[in-house]
Coordinates of C-alpha atoms in Angstrom, one line a residue:
M1 CA 8.3 10.2 -25.6
H2 CA 9.4 6.7 -26.0
R3 CA 11.6 5.6 -23.2
S4 CA 12.6 1.9 -22.4
I5 CA 11.8 1.0 -18.8
K6 CA 14.5 -1.4 -17.5
V7 CA 13.3 -3.7 -14.5
F8 CA 15.6 -4.9 -11.7
D9 CA 13.8 -7.7 -10.0
F10 CA 14.9 -8.4 -6.3
F11 CA 13.7 -11.7 -4.6
S12 CA 12.7 -12.7 -8.1
G13 CA 11.9 -16.1 -7.5
C14 CA 10.7 -18.0 -10.6
G15 CA 10.0 -14.7 -12.3
G16 CA 6.2 -14.0 -12.0
T17 CA 6.6 -10.3 -11.5
S18 CA 9.2 -10.2 -14.4
C19 CA 7.0 -12.3 -16.6
G20 CA 4.1 -10.0 -16.2
L21 CA 6.0 -6.7 -16.7
S22 CA 7.7 -8.4 -19.8
Q23 CA 4.1 -8.7 -21.1
A24 CA 3.5 -5.2 -20.4
G25 CA 6.5 -4.1 -22.5
F26 CA 9.2 -3.7 -20.0
D27 CA 12.7 -4.9 -20.4
I28 CA 14.0 -7.4 -17.8
A29 CA 17.6 -6.3 -17.0
F30 CA 18.5 -7.7 -13.6
G31 CA 17.2 -10.5 -11.2
L32 CA 18.2 -11.9 -7.7
D33 CA 17.1 -14.7 -5.6
I34 CA 18.8 -16.9 -3.1
D35 CA 17.0 -20.2 -4.3
K36 CA 19.0 -22.2 -6.9
D37 CA 16.0 -23.9 -8.5
A38 CA 14.1 -20.5 -8.8
A39 CA 17.3 -19.0 -10.1
S40 CA 17.6 -21.6 -12.9
T41 CA 13.9 -21.0 -13.8
F42 CA 14.3 -17.3 -14.1
K43 CA 17.5 -17.6 -16.2
L44 CA 15.5 -20.0 -18.5
N45 CA 13.0 -17.5 -19.3
F46 CA 14.9 -14.3 -19.1
P47 CA 18.6 -15.4 -20.5
D48 CA 19.5 -11.8 -21.5
A49 CA 19.1 -10.7 -17.8
Y50 CA 22.2 -10.1 -15.4
Y51 CA 21.5 -12.4 -12.6
I52 CA 22.7 -12.9 -9.0
N53 CA 21.9 -16.2 -7.3
D54 CA 22.7 -15.2 -3.8
D55 CA 21.3 -13.5 -0.6
I56 CA 20.6 -9.9 -0.9
K57 CA 22.7 -9.4 2.1
N58 CA 25.8 -10.5 0.5
I59 CA 25.7 -8.4 -2.7
D60 CA 28.1 -5.8 -3.7
Q61 CA 26.0 -2.7 -4.1
K62 CA 28.6 -1.6 -6.7
I63 CA 27.4 -4.0 -9.2
I64 CA 23.9 -2.9 -8.9
S65 CA 25.0 0.9 -9.3
S66 CA 27.2 0.0 -12.4
L67 CA 24.3 -1.8 -14.1
V68 CA 21.9 1.1 -13.5
D69 CA 24.4 3.8 -14.5
D70 CA 25.1 2.0 -17.6
L71 CA 21.5 1.7 -18.6
R72 CA 20.8 5.4 -17.7
V73 CA 23.2 6.4 -20.4
D74 CA 20.6 5.7 -22.9
N75 CA 18.1 7.6 -21.1
N76 CA 16.3 4.4 -19.9
L77 CA 13.8 4.7 -17.0
I78 CA 14.7 2.3 -14.0
L79 CA 12.1 0.2 -12.1
F80 CA 13.0 -1.9 -9.1
C81 CA 10.7 -4.2 -7.9
G82 CA 10.7 -6.4 -4.8
C83 CA 8.7 -9.3 -3.3
A84 CA 10.6 -10.2 -0.2
P85 CA 9.9 -13.5 1.3
C86 CA 6.2 -13.3 2.6
Q87 CA 6.4 -16.2 5.2
P88 CA 7.3 -14.0 8.2
F89 CA 4.4 -11.8 7.5
S90 CA 1.9 -14.0 6.5
K91 CA -1.3 -14.7 8.7
Q92 CA -1.0 -18.5 7.7
N93 CA 2.5 -18.7 9.4
M94 CA 1.5 -20.0 12.8
K95 CA 5.2 -19.9 14.0
K96 CA 6.0 -16.2 13.4
N97 CA 9.2 -15.4 15.2
E98 CA 10.1 -11.8 16.0
S99 CA 13.9 -12.7 15.3
D100 CA 13.4 -14.1 12.0
P101 CA 16.0 -12.8 9.7
R102 CA 13.8 -12.6 6.7
K103 CA 12.1 -9.6 8.2
E104 CA 15.3 -7.6 7.4
L105 CA 15.4 -8.4 3.8
L106 CA 13.2 -5.4 2.9
N107 CA 15.6 -3.2 4.8
Y108 CA 18.2 -4.3 2.3
F109 CA 16.0 -3.6 -0.7
A110 CA 15.4 -0.2 0.8
N111 CA 19.0 0.5 1.2
I112 CA 19.6 -0.4 -2.4
V113 CA 16.8 2.1 -3.4
N114 CA 18.5 4.8 -1.5
A115 CA 21.7 4.4 -3.1
N116 CA 20.4 3.9 -6.5
K117 CA 17.3 6.1 -6.7
P118 CA 15.3 4.2 -9.2
D119 CA 12.5 6.0 -11.3
F120 CA 9.9 3.7 -10.2
I121 CA 9.4 1.0 -7.5
L122 CA 7.1 -1.8 -7.4
I123 CA 6.5 -3.6 -4.0
E124 CA 4.2 -6.8 -3.7
N125 CA 3.7 -8.9 -0.5
V126 CA 1.0 -10.3 1.8
P127 CA -1.6 -8.1 3.4
G128 CA -0.5 -7.4 7.0
M129 CA 3.2 -6.8 6.2
Q130 CA 2.4 -3.1 6.7
K131 CA 1.0 -3.7 10.2
L132 CA 3.9 -5.9 11.5
S133 CA 6.2 -4.3 14.1
T134 CA 9.5 -5.5 15.2
N135 CA 11.0 -3.5 18.2
N136 CA 8.7 -0.7 17.1
N137 CA 10.3 -0.4 13.7
S138 CA 8.6 -2.5 11.0
P139 CA 10.6 -3.1 7.7
F140 CA 7.4 -1.6 5.6
S141 CA 8.0 1.6 7.9
Y142 CA 11.6 1.6 7.2
L143 CA 11.0 1.3 3.4
L144 CA 8.3 4.2 3.6
D145 CA 10.9 6.4 5.4
T146 CA 13.5 5.7 2.9
L147 CA 11.0 6.9 0.1
K148 CA 10.0 10.1 1.9
N149 CA 13.7 10.9 2.5
N150 CA 14.3 10.5 -1.1
K151 CA 11.1 12.5 -2.1
Y152 CA 9.3 9.7 -3.9
H153 CA 5.7 10.0 -4.7
Y154 CA 3.9 6.6 -3.4
T155 CA 0.9 4.9 -2.6
Y156 CA -0.1 1.4 -1.5
D157 CA -3.2 -0.9 -0.7
V158 CA -4.4 -4.4 -0.5
L159 CA -5.5 -5.4 -4.3
P160 CA -7.4 -8.6 -5.0
A161 CA -5.7 -10.6 -7.7
L162 CA -9.2 -11.2 -9.1
W163 CA -9.6 -7.7 -10.4
F164 CA -6.9 -8.2 -13.0
G165 CA -7.8 -11.6 -14.4
V166 CA -6.5 -13.9 -12.1
P167 CA -8.7 -16.9 -11.5
Q168 CA -7.7 -17.1 -7.9
K169 CA -8.9 -15.6 -4.5
R170 CA -5.7 -14.2 -3.8
E171 CA -5.1 -10.6 -2.1
R172 CA -1.7 -8.9 -2.0
L173 CA -0.4 -5.6 -0.6
V174 CA 0.9 -3.5 -3.6
L175 CA 3.0 -0.4 -3.4
V176 CA 4.0 1.7 -6.3
A177 CA 6.4 4.7 -6.0
S178 CA 7.6 7.2 -8.7
K179 CA 10.6 9.8 -8.3
H180 CA 9.0 12.0 -11.1
F181 CA 5.2 12.4 -10.6
E182 CA 2.3 11.5 -8.3
I183 CA 1.1 8.0 -9.2
D184 CA -1.8 5.7 -8.1
L185 CA -2.7 2.1 -8.3
P186 CA -4.6 0.5 -11.1
S187 CA -8.4 0.2 -10.7
K188 CA -10.7 -2.8 -10.8
L189 CA -11.4 -2.6 -14.5
C190 CA -7.8 -3.0 -15.7
D191 CA -7.8 -4.0 -19.2
G192 CA -11.7 -3.8 -19.3
I193 CA -12.0 -7.1 -17.1
K194 CA -15.4 -7.0 -15.4
T195 CA -17.2 -9.5 -13.3
P196 CA -17.9 -12.5 -13.6
Y197 CA -14.4 -13.0 -12.8
S198 CA -11.9 -15.4 -14.6
T199 CA -12.7 -19.0 -13.7
V200 CA -10.7 -22.3 -13.3
R201 CA -12.4 -23.6 -16.4
E202 CA -11.0 -20.8 -18.6
W203 CA -7.5 -21.5 -17.7
I204 CA -7.2 -25.4 -17.1
G205 CA -10.3 -26.8 -18.7
S206 CA -8.7 -27.6 -22.0
L207 CA -5.7 -29.6 -20.6
P208 CA -6.0 -33.3 -21.5
S209 CA -6.9 -35.8 -18.6
I210 CA -4.1 -37.5 -16.4
S211 CA -4.3 -39.7 -13.7
A212 CA -2.7 -39.3 -10.4
G213 CA 1.0 -39.8 -10.6
E214 CA 0.8 -39.7 -14.4
K215 CA 3.0 -37.3 -16.5
H216 CA 1.4 -36.2 -19.9
P217 CA 3.9 -36.9 -22.8
E218 CA 3.8 -33.8 -24.6
I219 CA 2.7 -30.9 -22.4
P220 CA 5.7 -30.0 -20.1
D221 CA 4.9 -30.3 -16.3
H222 CA 1.5 -31.6 -16.9
I223 CA 2.3 -34.1 -14.1
S224 CA 0.4 -34.8 -10.9
A225 CA 1.5 -36.2 -7.4
K226 CA 0.9 -39.7 -6.6
L227 CA -2.2 -40.4 -4.4
S228 CA -2.6 -43.2 -1.8
E229 CA -5.5 -45.7 -2.2
L230 CA -7.2 -44.0 0.7
N231 CA -6.8 -40.6 -0.9
K232 CA -8.1 -41.7 -4.2
L233 CA -11.5 -43.2 -2.4
R234 CA -11.7 -39.8 -0.9
I235 CA -11.6 -37.7 -4.0
S236 CA -13.8 -40.1 -5.7
L237 CA -16.5 -39.4 -3.3
T238 CA -15.9 -35.7 -3.4
P239 CA -18.2 -33.8 -6.0
E240 CA -16.9 -30.8 -7.8
G241 CA -16.3 -27.7 -5.6
K242 CA -16.8 -29.6 -2.3
G243 CA -14.7 -31.2 0.2
R244 CA -14.5 -33.7 3.2
E245 CA -18.1 -32.6 4.4
T246 CA -19.4 -35.2 1.7
W247 CA -17.5 -38.0 3.0
P248 CA -18.8 -40.9 5.1
E249 CA -17.6 -40.8 8.9
H250 CA -15.0 -43.5 8.7
L251 CA -13.0 -41.5 5.9
L252 CA -12.4 -38.4 8.1
L253 CA -9.1 -38.0 9.7
D254 CA -9.5 -38.0 13.6
C255 CA -8.5 -34.4 13.7
H256 CA -11.4 -33.4 11.3
K257 CA -14.1 -35.2 13.2
G258 CA -16.3 -32.5 14.8
H259 CA -14.0 -29.8 13.4
I260 CA -15.4 -27.5 10.8
G261 CA -12.4 -25.2 10.3
H262 CA -9.8 -25.6 7.4
S263 CA -12.7 -26.5 5.1
D264 CA -10.5 -26.5 2.0
V265 CA -8.3 -29.3 2.9
Y266 CA -9.0 -32.2 0.7
G267 CA -11.3 -30.1 -1.4
R268 CA -11.8 -30.0 -5.0
L269 CA -11.8 -26.7 -7.2
H270 CA -15.1 -25.5 -8.9
W271 CA -14.8 -25.3 -12.6
D272 CA -16.9 -22.1 -13.0
K273 CA -15.4 -20.1 -10.0
P274 CA -11.9 -18.8 -9.1
A275 CA -9.7 -21.0 -7.5
S276 CA -8.6 -20.7 -3.8
G277 CA -5.3 -19.0 -3.1
L278 CA -2.3 -21.3 -4.3
T279 CA 0.3 -22.0 -1.8
T280 CA 3.6 -23.6 -1.9
R281 CA 1.9 -26.9 -1.7
C282 CA -0.6 -26.4 -4.5
I283 CA -0.1 -29.9 -6.0
S284 CA -0.9 -31.6 -2.7
Y285 CA -4.5 -32.9 -2.4
S286 CA -4.2 -32.9 1.5
N287 CA -2.9 -29.3 1.9
G288 CA -5.7 -27.1 0.4
R289 CA -8.6 -27.0 -2.2
F290 CA -6.1 -28.4 -4.8
G291 CA -8.3 -31.3 -6.1
H292 CA -8.9 -31.3 -9.8
P293 CA -12.6 -30.2 -10.4
E294 CA -13.5 -33.7 -11.9
Q295 CA -10.4 -36.0 -12.3
N296 CA -9.4 -38.1 -9.3
R297 CA -6.2 -36.3 -8.6
A298 CA -4.5 -33.0 -7.5
I299 CA -4.0 -30.3 -9.9
S300 CA -0.7 -30.7 -12.1
V301 CA 2.5 -28.5 -11.9
R302 CA 1.1 -27.0 -15.2
E303 CA -2.5 -26.5 -14.0
A304 CA -1.0 -24.7 -10.9
A305 CA 1.1 -22.5 -13.1
L306 CA -1.8 -21.7 -15.3
L307 CA -4.0 -20.8 -12.5
Q308 CA -1.2 -18.4 -11.4
T309 CA -1.4 -17.0 -14.9
F310 CA 2.1 -18.1 -16.2
P311 CA 1.9 -18.8 -20.0
M312 CA 1.7 -22.2 -21.2
E313 CA 5.1 -22.0 -22.7
Y314 CA 6.8 -20.9 -19.3
K315 CA 9.7 -23.1 -18.2
F316 CA 10.3 -24.3 -14.8
H317 CA 13.4 -25.8 -13.3
G318 CA 13.6 -28.3 -10.4
S319 CA 11.8 -31.3 -8.9
M320 CA 8.0 -31.3 -8.5
L321 CA 8.0 -30.1 -5.1
S322 CA 10.3 -27.3 -6.0
K323 CA 8.2 -26.2 -8.9
A324 CA 5.1 -26.0 -7.0
K325 CA 6.8 -23.9 -4.3
Q326 CA 8.2 -21.6 -7.0
I327 CA 4.9 -21.4 -8.5
G328 CA 2.9 -20.8 -5.1
N329 CA 5.4 -18.1 -4.0
A330 CA 5.0 -16.2 -7.4
V331 CA 3.4 -13.0 -8.1
P332 CA 0.8 -14.0 -10.7
P333 CA 2.0 -12.6 -13.9
K334 CA -1.4 -11.1 -15.0
M335 CA -1.5 -9.1 -11.9
A336 CA 2.1 -7.9 -12.4
E337 CA 1.3 -7.1 -16.1
C338 CA -1.7 -5.0 -15.1
I339 CA 0.2 -3.0 -12.7
G340 CA 2.9 -2.6 -15.2
T341 CA 0.6 -1.6 -17.9
H342 CA -0.7 1.2 -15.4
I343 CA 2.6 2.5 -14.6
K344 CA 3.5 2.6 -18.3
N345 CA 0.3 4.5 -19.0
S346 CA 1.2 7.0 -16.2
I347 CA 4.6 7.6 -17.7
F348 CA 3.0 8.3 -21.2
N349 CA 0.4 10.7 -19.7
H350 CA 3.1 12.5 -17.7
Y351 CA 5.5 13.0 -20.7
R352 CA 3.1 13.4 -23.6

């Protein structure tokens, strides 16, 4: 049975999930995000999707219901996906606030699920979100209660992006739910990928050299941040895959002297290993292991996008810092593609 799967991408960001699901053969019908630059990026790449650039708290649910009802007329299947802002749940957030309003965003998504009852649901977020409690009622628990009350089959677990061909040490909490049948998560061998895992070299090794602060004239977004003369010296003394442990004492920051933690800061990537997990500051040499493996600069915007497995032709809108934020926040498309392929195969196996 051939049935088109229409995707409603809430908290869409720059479109990492939609990119992957599109590559898996899904149709991107709707996107929503509060960030203006991310919204512009999404619309550049999915111009046919209905888009709302606003806070999910402000949207009229009748708009969503009308779009869902129109698409169901042709016997389409509906998938809602949502990656609510992860900062309130991230272990890297040292300033967690129990009253952070972003924690409620997943509740709004759950209410939209309750009102529209999509055929499938895909949730992606940071590991630990399922453990967070606010006044003994976590947003994740509220979502699970919504799924139970609407008789969804669901499962969730923490999955390494490495399993799905993403050249990056990144783990994400993934939940999939089905209104129609039991569903599971994809296994480690999605698309036949086996160890050794995908590497930095495989994804950015063919890009031409540029200097710190230089923009390549032909490759969009192949532009790197400027470096101070001191940081140029520091990175020049850093071997591939290494960090500040290789520097002479006088080049160390005072806060790093006698301190062995945060070892990725000011580090270079290794050509033949996966990258460290990319963050919203993934083009900043001083904010992680984001130094190019051999060139004396941080990775470019395009290299960061490639390490997140965005296609080379994917377009980004905004300043360098905005693009880096969008890329760092994104779901790796290759991961979303594998999960989407798994959902699609599950549908095929159920209806054949």
